mmCIF file of C-alpha atoms in Angstrom:
data_model
loop_
_atom_site.group_PDB
_atom_site.id
_atom_site.type_symbol
_atom_site.label_atom_id
_atom_site.label_comp_id
_atom_site.label_asym_id
_atom_site.label_seq_id
_atom_site.Cartn_x
_atom_site.Cartn_y
_atom_site.Cartn_z
ATOM 1 C CA MET I 330 -18.534 -35.001 -2.969
ATOM 2 C CA ASN I 331 -15.323 -34.586 -4.553
ATOM 3 C CA TRP I 332 -12.973 -31.313 -5.289
ATOM 4 C CA LYS I 333 -13.755 -30.757 -8.991
ATOM 5 C CA GLU I 334 -17.852 -30.729 -8.577
ATOM 6 C CA GLU I 335 -17.688 -28.157 -5.105
ATOM 7 C CA TRP I 336 -15.767 -26.001 -7.718
ATOM 8 C CA LYS I 337 -18.964 -26.521 -10.346
ATOM 9 C CA ASN I 338 -20.755 -26.306 -7.066
ATOM 10 C CA LYS I 339 -19.617 -23.079 -6.150
ATOM 11 C CA TRP I 340 -19.308 -20.729 -9.092
ATOM 12 C CA GLU I 341 -22.388 -21.475 -10.303
ATOM 13 C CA THR I 342 -23.757 -20.446 -6.403
ATOM 14 C CA GLN I 343 -20.954 -18.210 -4.992
ATOM 15 C CA PRO I 344 -19.102 -16.561 -9.189
ATOM 16 C CA GLY I 345 -19.456 -12.670 -7.432
ATOM 17 C CA LEU I 346 -16.935 -14.488 -4.582
ATOM 18 C CA MET I 347 -14.667 -17.325 -6.123
ATOM 19 C CA LEU I 348 -13.626 -14.051 -9.504
ATOM 20 C CA ILE I 349 -13.019 -12.424 -5.872
ATOM 21 C CA THR I 350 -10.903 -15.776 -4.935
ATOM 22 C CA ILE I 351 -9.494 -15.904 -7.728
ATOM 23 C CA VAL I 352 -8.071 -11.832 -7.979
ATOM 24 C CA ILE I 353 -7.171 -12.958 -4.143
ATOM 25 C CA TRP I 354 -4.718 -15.317 -5.043
ATOM 26 C CA SER I 355 -3.230 -14.131 -8.059
ATOM 27 C CA ILE I 356 -2.419 -10.932 -4.818
ATOM 28 C CA PHE I 357 -0.909 -14.037 -2.539
ATOM 29 C CA ILE I 358 1.321 -15.437 -5.689
ATOM 30 C CA GLY I 359 2.908 -12.186 -6.646
ATOM 31 C CA LEU I 360 3.146 -11.310 -2.614
ATOM 32 C CA CYS I 361 5.140 -14.927 -2.487
ATOM 33 C CA ILE I 362 6.682 -13.956 -5.639
ATOM 34 C CA LYS I 363 7.836 -10.492 -3.712
ATOM 35 C CA ALA I 364 8.929 -11.972 -1.061
ATOM 36 C CA GLY I 365 11.186 -14.353 -2.156
ATOM 37 C CA ALA I 366 12.539 -12.126 -4.759
ATOM 38 C CA LEU I 367 13.800 -10.222 -1.491
ATOM 39 C CA LEU I 368 14.759 -13.163 -0.154
ATOM 40 C CA TYR I 369 16.230 -14.424 -1.870
ATOM 41 C CA THR I 370 18.606 -10.923 -3.572
ATOM 42 C CA PHE I 371 19.213 -10.414 0.434
ATOM 43 C CA THR I 372 21.513 -13.492 0.859
ATOM 44 C CA TYR I 373 23.145 -13.005 -2.577
ATOM 45 C CA SER I 374 23.792 -9.611 -0.709
ATOM 46 C CA LEU I 375 25.264 -10.725 2.001
ATOM 47 C CA PHE I 376 28.029 -12.438 -0.259
ATOM 48 C CA LYS I 377 28.290 -10.280 -3.179
ATOM 49 C CA PRO I 378 27.260 -6.055 -2.117
ATOM 50 C CA SER I 379 26.781 -5.108 -4.847
ATOM 51 C CA VAL I 380 23.866 -7.326 -5.485
ATOM 52 C CA ALA I 381 22.302 -4.384 -2.939
ATOM 53 C CA HIS I 382 21.389 -1.991 -5.647
ATOM 54 C CA ASP I 383 18.642 -3.712 -7.072
ATOM 55 C CA LEU I 384 17.014 -5.528 -4.826
ATOM 56 C CA TYR I 385 13.418 -5.463 -6.167
ATOM 57 C CA GLU I 386 11.892 -3.062 -8.731
ATOM 58 C CA GLY I 387 14.785 -0.239 -8.014
ATOM 59 C CA LEU I 388 15.001 -0.869 -4.045
ATOM 60 C CA ASN I 389 19.179 0.303 -3.774
ATOM 61 C CA LEU I 390 19.945 -0.151 -0.160
ATOM 62 C CA TYR I 391 24.089 -0.696 -1.854
ATOM 63 C CA SER I 392 24.943 2.494 0.430
ATOM 64 C CA LEU I 393 23.443 1.865 3.732
ATOM 65 C CA LEU I 394 25.683 -1.855 3.076
ATOM 66 C CA GLY I 395 28.836 0.046 2.905
ATOM 67 C CA GLN I 396 27.684 2.474 5.470
ATOM 68 C CA HIS I 397 26.959 0.363 8.420
ATOM 69 C CA PHE I 398 25.933 -4.049 7.561
ATOM 70 C CA TRP I 399 23.656 -4.837 10.897
ATOM 71 C CA TYR I 400 21.228 -1.498 9.757
ATOM 72 C CA TYR I 401 20.599 -2.500 5.922
ATOM 73 C CA ILE I 402 20.074 -6.848 8.090
ATOM 74 C CA GLY I 403 17.858 -4.094 9.954
ATOM 75 C CA VAL I 404 16.330 -2.761 7.130
ATOM 76 C CA MET I 405 15.926 -5.510 5.100
ATOM 77 C CA SER I 406 14.267 -7.453 8.251
ATOM 78 C CA PHE I 407 11.351 -4.951 8.151
ATOM 79 C CA LEU I 408 11.001 -5.332 4.182
ATOM 80 C CA LEU I 409 10.286 -8.864 4.837
ATOM 81 C CA ILE I 410 8.255 -9.639 7.927
ATOM 82 C CA ILE I 411 5.756 -6.865 6.871
ATOM 83 C CA THR I 412 5.972 -8.672 3.078
ATOM 84 C CA GLY I 413 5.536 -12.041 4.328
ATOM 85 C CA GLN I 414 2.612 -10.825 7.184
ATOM 86 C CA LYS I 415 0.721 -9.105 4.043
ATOM 87 C CA ALA I 416 1.545 -12.412 1.617
ATOM 88 C CA TYR I 417 -0.123 -14.488 5.457
ATOM 89 C CA MET I 418 -2.715 -11.627 5.606
ATOM 90 C CA PHE I 419 -4.126 -12.964 2.091
ATOM 91 C CA TYR I 420 -3.469 -16.394 2.236
ATOM 92 C CA LEU I 421 -5.723 -16.479 5.509
ATOM 93 C CA MET I 422 -8.079 -14.039 2.924
ATOM 94 C CA ILE I 423 -8.197 -17.798 0.713
ATOM 95 C CA LEU I 424 -8.910 -19.308 2.498
ATOM 96 C CA VAL I 425 -12.070 -17.516 4.019
ATOM 97 C CA PHE I 426 -13.564 -16.970 0.493
ATOM 98 C CA LEU I 427 -13.130 -20.802 0.200
ATOM 99 C CA LYS I 428 -14.387 -21.887 3.220
ATOM 100 C CA ILE I 429 -17.710 -19.188 2.793
ATOM 101 C CA ASN I 430 -20.909 -20.964 1.821
ATOM 102 C CA LEU I 431 -23.978 -19.617 0.684
ATOM 103 C CA VAL I 432 -26.987 -21.573 2.704
ATOM 104 C CA HIS I 433 -24.687 -21.842 6.240
ATOM 105 C CA PRO I 434 -23.079 -18.470 6.043
ATOM 106 C CA PHE I 435 -21.758 -18.177 9.550
ATOM 107 C CA SER I 436 -19.570 -21.406 10.375
ATOM 108 C CA LYS I 437 -17.097 -20.720 13.062
ATOM 109 C CA GLU I 438 -14.038 -21.360 10.854
ATOM 110 C CA VAL I 439 -14.531 -19.279 9.041
ATOM 111 C CA SER I 440 -15.123 -16.423 11.859
ATOM 112 C CA ASP I 441 -12.191 -17.112 13.339
ATOM 113 C CA LYS I 442 -10.510 -16.579 10.267
ATOM 114 C CA ILE I 443 -12.277 -13.294 10.012
ATOM 115 C CA SER I 444 -10.390 -12.613 13.604
ATOM 116 C CA GLU I 445 -7.232 -13.811 12.553
ATOM 117 C CA ILE I 446 -7.522 -11.342 9.747
ATOM 118 C CA SER I 447 -8.264 -8.309 11.357
ATOM 119 C CA HIS I 448 -4.494 -8.881 14.012
ATOM 120 C CA VAL I 449 -2.981 -9.639 11.135
ATOM 121 C CA ALA I 450 -3.700 -6.815 9.532
ATOM 122 C CA LEU I 451 -2.879 -4.507 12.679
ATOM 123 C CA GLN I 452 0.045 -6.116 13.152
ATOM 124 C CA ILE I 453 1.063 -5.411 9.976
ATOM 125 C CA GLY I 454 -0.057 -1.703 10.941
ATOM 126 C CA VAL I 455 2.589 -1.493 13.646
ATOM 127 C CA THR I 456 5.054 -3.238 12.221
ATOM 128 C CA ILE I 457 4.809 -1.082 9.421
ATOM 129 C CA ILE I 458 4.910 1.946 12.142
ATOM 130 C CA LEU I 459 8.254 0.282 13.526
ATOM 131 C CA ALA I 460 10.092 0.323 10.199
ATOM 132 C CA SER I 461 8.933 3.890 9.414
ATOM 133 C CA ALA I 462 9.578 5.279 12.929
ATOM 134 C CA TYR I 463 13.416 3.316 12.403
ATOM 135 C CA PHE I 464 13.717 4.091 8.485
ATOM 136 C CA LYS I 465 13.669 8.190 10.270
ATOM 137 C CA TRP I 466 15.795 7.519 12.925
ATOM 138 C CA LEU I 467 18.158 5.855 9.967
ATOM 139 C CA ALA I 468 18.037 9.041 7.610
ATOM 140 C CA LYS I 469 18.031 11.281 11.092
ATOM 141 C CA ARG I 470 21.556 9.610 11.726
ATOM 142 C CA GLY I 471 22.846 10.405 8.198
ATOM 143 C CA PHE I 472 22.532 7.337 6.658
ATOM 144 C CA ASP I 473 21.733 7.040 3.035
ATOM 145 C CA ILE I 474 18.117 5.952 3.085
ATOM 146 C CA PRO I 475 16.126 5.536 -0.308
ATOM 147 C CA PRO I 476 12.781 6.292 -0.313
ATOM 148 C CA LEU I 477 10.669 3.358 1.516
ATOM 149 C CA GLY I 478 7.467 4.365 1.509
ATOM 150 C CA GLY I 479 6.259 2.575 -1.886
ATOM 151 C CA TYR I 480 7.349 -0.903 -0.702
ATOM 152 C CA ILE I 481 6.192 -1.030 3.023
ATOM 153 C CA GLY I 482 3.049 0.370 2.162
ATOM 154 C CA GLY I 483 0.665 3.022 4.554
ATOM 155 C CA THR I 484 0.330 2.216 8.105
ATOM 156 C CA PHE I 485 -3.336 3.748 8.735
ATOM 157 C CA GLU I 486 -5.054 1.573 5.279
ATOM 158 C CA TYR I 487 -3.643 -1.076 8.004
ATOM 159 C CA LEU I 488 -4.759 0.046 10.954
ATOM 160 C CA LEU I 489 -8.145 1.007 9.540
ATOM 161 C CA MET I 490 -8.935 -2.918 7.516
ATOM 162 C CA GLY I 491 -7.567 -3.960 10.844
ATOM 163 C CA ALA I 492 -10.166 -2.326 12.513
ATOM 164 C CA ILE I 493 -13.090 -2.174 10.336
ATOM 165 C CA ILE I 494 -12.890 -6.588 9.919
ATOM 166 C CA TYR I 495 -12.318 -6.988 13.306
ATOM 167 C CA ALA I 496 -15.651 -5.044 13.958
ATOM 168 C CA ILE I 497 -17.445 -7.263 10.979
ATOM 169 C CA ALA I 498 -15.203 -10.757 12.599
ATOM 170 C CA GLN I 499 -17.848 -9.974 16.105
ATOM 171 C CA VAL I 500 -20.860 -9.370 13.738
ATOM 172 C CA PHE I 501 -19.399 -13.035 12.329
ATOM 173 C CA LYS I 502 -19.281 -14.007 15.505
ATOM 174 C CA ARG I 503 -22.847 -13.425 16.865
ATOM 175 C CA GLY I 504 -23.686 -14.590 13.559
ATOM 176 C CA VAL I 505 -22.537 -18.075 14.420
ATOM 177 C CA GLU I 506 -24.399 -18.158 17.601
ATOM 178 C CA ILE I 507 -27.572 -17.035 15.810
ATOM 179 C CA GLN I 508 -27.197 -19.245 13.433
ATOM 180 C CA SER I 509 -26.303 -22.334 16.029
ATOM 181 C CA GLU I 510 -30.327 -20.839 17.993
ATOM 182 C CA ASN I 511 -31.495 -21.298 14.647
ATOM 183 C CA GLU I 512 -30.691 -24.843 14.266
ATOM 184 C CA LEU I 513 -31.400 -26.197 17.565
ATOM 185 C CA THR I 514 -34.746 -24.259 17.524
ATOM 186 C CA VAL I 515 -37.432 -26.957 17.161
ATOM 187 C CA MET Z 947 -29.849 -26.284 31.625
ATOM 188 C CA PRO Z 948 -31.911 -25.819 34.068
ATOM 189 C CA ILE Z 949 -35.212 -26.824 31.839
ATOM 190 C CA ILE Z 950 -35.605 -30.968 31.238
ATOM 191 C CA VAL Z 951 -37.230 -32.126 28.505
ATOM 192 C CA ASN Z 952 -38.916 -35.563 29.487
ATOM 193 C CA LEU Z 953 -40.608 -35.978 26.128
ATOM 194 C CA ASP Z 954 -39.421 -39.835 26.374
ATOM 195 C CA VAL Z 955 -41.145 -40.174 29.500
ATOM 196 C CA MET Z 956 -44.607 -38.486 28.011
ATOM 197 C CA MET Z 957 -43.926 -41.119 25.122
ATOM 198 C CA ALA Z 958 -43.202 -44.181 26.938
ATOM 199 C CA LYS Z 959 -46.575 -43.612 29.103
ATOM 200 C CA ARG Z 960 -48.071 -43.250 25.407
ATOM 201 C CA LYS Z 961 -46.673 -45.897 24.117
ATOM 202 C CA MET Z 962 -45.445 -44.099 20.764
ATOM 203 C CA SER Z 963 -41.790 -44.137 18.864
ATOM 204 C CA LEU Z 964 -39.851 -41.356 17.709
ATOM 205 C CA ASN Z 965 -40.880 -42.539 15.063
ATOM 206 C CA GLU Z 966 -44.870 -42.650 15.124
ATOM 207 C CA LEU Z 967 -44.987 -38.929 16.489
ATOM 208 C CA SER Z 968 -42.336 -37.593 14.571
ATOM 209 C CA GLU Z 969 -45.342 -38.978 11.496
ATOM 210 C CA LYS Z 970 -47.675 -37.392 13.929
ATOM 211 C CA VAL Z 971 -46.379 -33.883 14.416
ATOM 212 C CA ASP Z 972 -45.297 -33.756 11.283
ATOM 213 C CA ILE Z 973 -41.414 -32.324 12.544
ATOM 214 C CA THR Z 974 -38.756 -34.738 11.594
ATOM 215 C CA LEU Z 975 -37.185 -37.287 13.490
ATOM 216 C CA SER Z 976 -33.807 -35.198 13.766
ATOM 217 C CA ASN Z 977 -35.271 -32.406 14.757
ATOM 218 C CA LEU Z 978 -37.901 -34.612 16.971
ATOM 219 C CA SER Z 979 -33.998 -36.850 18.283
ATOM 220 C CA ILE Z 980 -32.612 -33.010 19.170
ATOM 221 C CA LEU Z 981 -35.349 -31.548 21.497
ATOM 222 C CA LYS Z 982 -35.467 -35.615 23.468
ATOM 223 C CA THR Z 983 -32.215 -35.582 24.064
ATOM 224 C CA GLY Z 984 -32.630 -31.684 25.433
ATOM 225 C CA LYS Z 985 -30.101 -29.972 22.737
ATOM 226 C CA ALA Z 986 -32.310 -27.502 21.998
ATOM 227 C CA LYS Z 987 -32.289 -24.309 22.285
ATOM 228 C CA ALA Z 988 -35.824 -23.254 21.451
ATOM 229 C CA VAL Z 989 -39.010 -24.783 21.019
ATOM 230 C CA ARG Z 990 -42.017 -22.966 18.890
ATOM 231 C CA PHE Z 991 -45.380 -22.935 20.608
ATOM 232 C CA SER Z 992 -46.401 -24.197 17.298
ATOM 233 C CA THR Z 993 -44.327 -27.885 18.101
ATOM 234 C CA LEU Z 994 -45.037 -27.968 21.117
ATOM 235 C CA GLU Z 995 -48.812 -27.588 20.403
ATOM 236 C CA ALA Z 996 -48.614 -30.813 17.798
ATOM 237 C CA ILE Z 997 -47.011 -32.410 19.999
ATOM 238 C CA CYS Z 998 -48.956 -31.807 22.273
ATOM 239 C CA LYS Z 999 -52.474 -32.490 20.725
ATOM 240 C CA ALA Z 1000 -50.326 -35.517 19.666
ATOM 241 C CA LEU Z 1001 -49.623 -36.747 23.059
ATOM 242 C CA ASP Z 1002 -53.182 -35.526 24.390
ATOM 243 C CA CYS Z 1003 -50.922 -33.739 27.436
ATOM 244 C CA GLN Z 1004 -49.866 -30.401 28.672
ATOM 245 C CA PRO Z 1005 -46.910 -28.732 27.928
ATOM 246 C CA GLY Z 1006 -46.079 -29.530 31.662
ATOM 247 C CA ASP Z 1007 -45.617 -32.446 31.313
ATOM 248 C CA ILE Z 1008 -43.342 -32.692 28.808
ATOM 249 C CA LEU Z 1009 -40.764 -29.488 29.912
ATOM 250 C CA GLU Z 1010 -39.714 -29.131 33.543
ATOM 251 C CA PHE Z 1011 -38.492 -26.299 34.815
ATOM 252 C CA VAL Z 1012 -35.269 -27.881 38.196
ATOM 253 C CA GLU Z 1013 -32.859 -25.407 39.559
ATOM 254 C CA LYS Z 1014 -28.874 -26.453 39.146
#
């Protein structure tokens, strides 16, 4: 079956899942654009500091760049890592949604990807905790740093998501075993 | 697995082919092959009953426990 027929078949059998796949695709593309724009303006700002006035959607780190170059690199690295991790998580979600087959829903491939999503979500949560602590530490030391909560997202949302997806991954793993047992029952 | 399936032995004794058995017990060839090669994880009583009827034997003639 070629990919056109496969897509047509999937739209007929699981339209809800395919709709969500498209939403996830849009979020993934948005996050890639954000990561790309941040990386571009960050690199550009290293050569032309005035670019740091508006790095992405009004993100102004010009005064921090003027105060301490390496702390500016640190803040931007955190922002880039978190955005990159989020994009990667959505990429994994796309893979999961494209591989889900409702006739044989429990496959090892999907189970592994769900486990990986939970690990990435937990990693994002931990990175956001580290980034927040770093931003607070900078603010305490008198560096001019704008509120960056909107750019990195909430810690507990990702930790909660990671924990829930981890639980689902474990249930899915058991589902794979049960399905394999069922398929090998004569 | 310590449970050995001696289906091929019984089939040879009764001079019955896999195709013939498959038709008699109404099980697909692939499923019978899974059972014959010892890959099966479980056997339904109804399947066992049908195989015993077709091969005129007891469940113990087909399944054997060998401690490893």
